Short mmCIF file of C-alpha atoms in Angstrom, two decimals:
data_model
loop_
_atom_site.label_atom_id
_atom_site.label_comp_id
_atom_site.label_asym_id
_atom_site.label_seq_id
_atom_site.Cartn_x
_atom_site.Cartn_y
_atom_site.Cartn_z
CA MET A 1 14.08 -72.80 108.37
CA LYS A 2 16.52 -73.49 105.57
CA LEU A 3 19.87 -73.51 107.41
CA SER A 4 21.07 -74.02 110.98
CA VAL A 5 24.52 -72.95 112.17
CA ILE A 6 25.48 -74.83 115.33
CA ILE A 7 28.22 -73.55 117.61
CA PRO A 8 29.31 -75.77 120.51
CA CYS A 9 30.45 -73.50 123.32
CA PHE A 10 32.53 -74.11 126.44
CA ASN A 11 34.12 -71.05 128.05
CA ALA A 12 34.53 -69.21 124.75
CA ALA A 13 34.26 -65.65 126.07
CA ASP A 14 37.49 -64.74 124.26
CA THR A 15 36.27 -65.90 120.84
CA ILE A 16 32.46 -66.17 120.68
CA ALA A 17 31.92 -62.48 119.87
CA SER A 18 34.16 -62.75 116.80
CA GLN A 19 32.20 -65.74 115.54
CA LEU A 20 28.82 -64.12 116.14
CA GLU A 21 30.01 -60.85 114.61
CA ALA A 22 31.01 -62.72 111.45
CA LEU A 23 27.63 -64.43 111.31
CA ALA A 24 25.75 -61.19 111.93
CA SER A 25 27.39 -59.68 108.86
CA GLN A 26 26.24 -62.51 106.59
CA ARG A 27 23.41 -61.92 104.14
CA TRP A 28 21.31 -64.69 102.67
CA SER A 29 17.83 -64.61 101.18
CA GLU A 30 16.67 -67.81 102.91
CA PRO A 31 15.70 -68.13 106.59
CA TRP A 32 18.54 -69.32 108.84
CA GLU A 33 19.28 -69.70 112.52
CA VAL A 34 22.25 -69.80 114.87
CA ILE A 35 22.21 -72.24 117.77
CA VAL A 36 24.84 -71.92 120.48
CA ALA A 37 25.04 -75.17 122.45
CA ASP A 38 26.24 -74.19 125.92
CA ASN A 39 28.40 -77.03 127.21
CA ARG A 40 28.81 -76.01 130.88
CA SER A 41 30.39 -72.61 130.31
CA THR A 42 31.40 -70.90 133.54
CA ASP A 43 32.76 -67.71 132.01
CA GLU A 44 30.75 -64.90 130.41
CA SER A 45 30.17 -66.68 127.11
CA MET A 46 26.38 -66.76 127.39
CA ASP A 47 26.21 -63.09 128.43
CA ILE A 48 28.10 -62.25 125.25
CA VAL A 49 25.79 -64.47 123.18
CA GLU A 50 22.73 -62.74 124.66
CA ARG A 51 24.04 -59.39 123.41
CA TYR A 52 23.71 -60.62 119.81
CA ARG A 53 19.99 -61.43 119.95
CA ASP A 54 19.03 -58.14 118.29
CA ARG A 55 21.53 -58.65 115.45
CA LEU A 56 20.80 -62.35 114.98
CA PRO A 57 17.02 -62.65 115.40
CA ASN A 58 17.03 -66.44 115.01
CA LEU A 59 19.72 -66.92 117.66
CA ARG A 60 19.00 -69.59 120.26
CA ILE A 61 20.91 -71.11 123.15
CA ALA A 62 20.61 -74.85 123.64
CA ASP A 63 21.42 -76.37 127.03
CA ALA A 64 24.16 -78.95 126.43
CA SER A 65 25.23 -79.20 130.06
CA ALA A 66 24.20 -82.81 130.73
CA ARG A 67 27.52 -84.13 129.43
CA GLN A 68 30.85 -82.40 128.79
CA GLY A 69 32.34 -82.56 125.31
CA GLN A 70 32.11 -81.09 121.85
CA PRO A 71 30.42 -84.11 120.21
CA TYR A 72 27.64 -84.03 122.79
CA ALA A 73 27.17 -80.27 122.40
CA LEU A 74 26.99 -80.62 118.60
CA ASN A 75 24.38 -83.38 118.92
CA VAL A 76 22.28 -81.26 121.29
CA GLY A 77 22.51 -78.36 118.86
CA ALA A 78 21.53 -80.58 115.95
CA ARG A 79 18.48 -81.87 117.83
CA ALA A 80 17.43 -78.28 118.59
CA ALA A 81 17.90 -77.19 114.98
CA ALA A 82 14.97 -76.45 112.74
CA GLY A 83 16.98 -76.21 109.52
CA GLU A 84 16.66 -78.57 106.63
#
């Protein structure tokens, strides 16, 4: 995997589709992945993310629920990443 895009996510149902839509329209010749680090979302964020699996084949959800906060979620996403 050449590149990993990490998105920390906490109750982002209003915005996550826009971000994933933008990523789904990207074209690059190298392999890349998108990791959404779920940081205790209680809204429908993860349901929305799941709907993008067919458009983003290397889309993964990382469980970042052990501790609240963007830095923690980013670190969890980075540990889950396979990109260089």
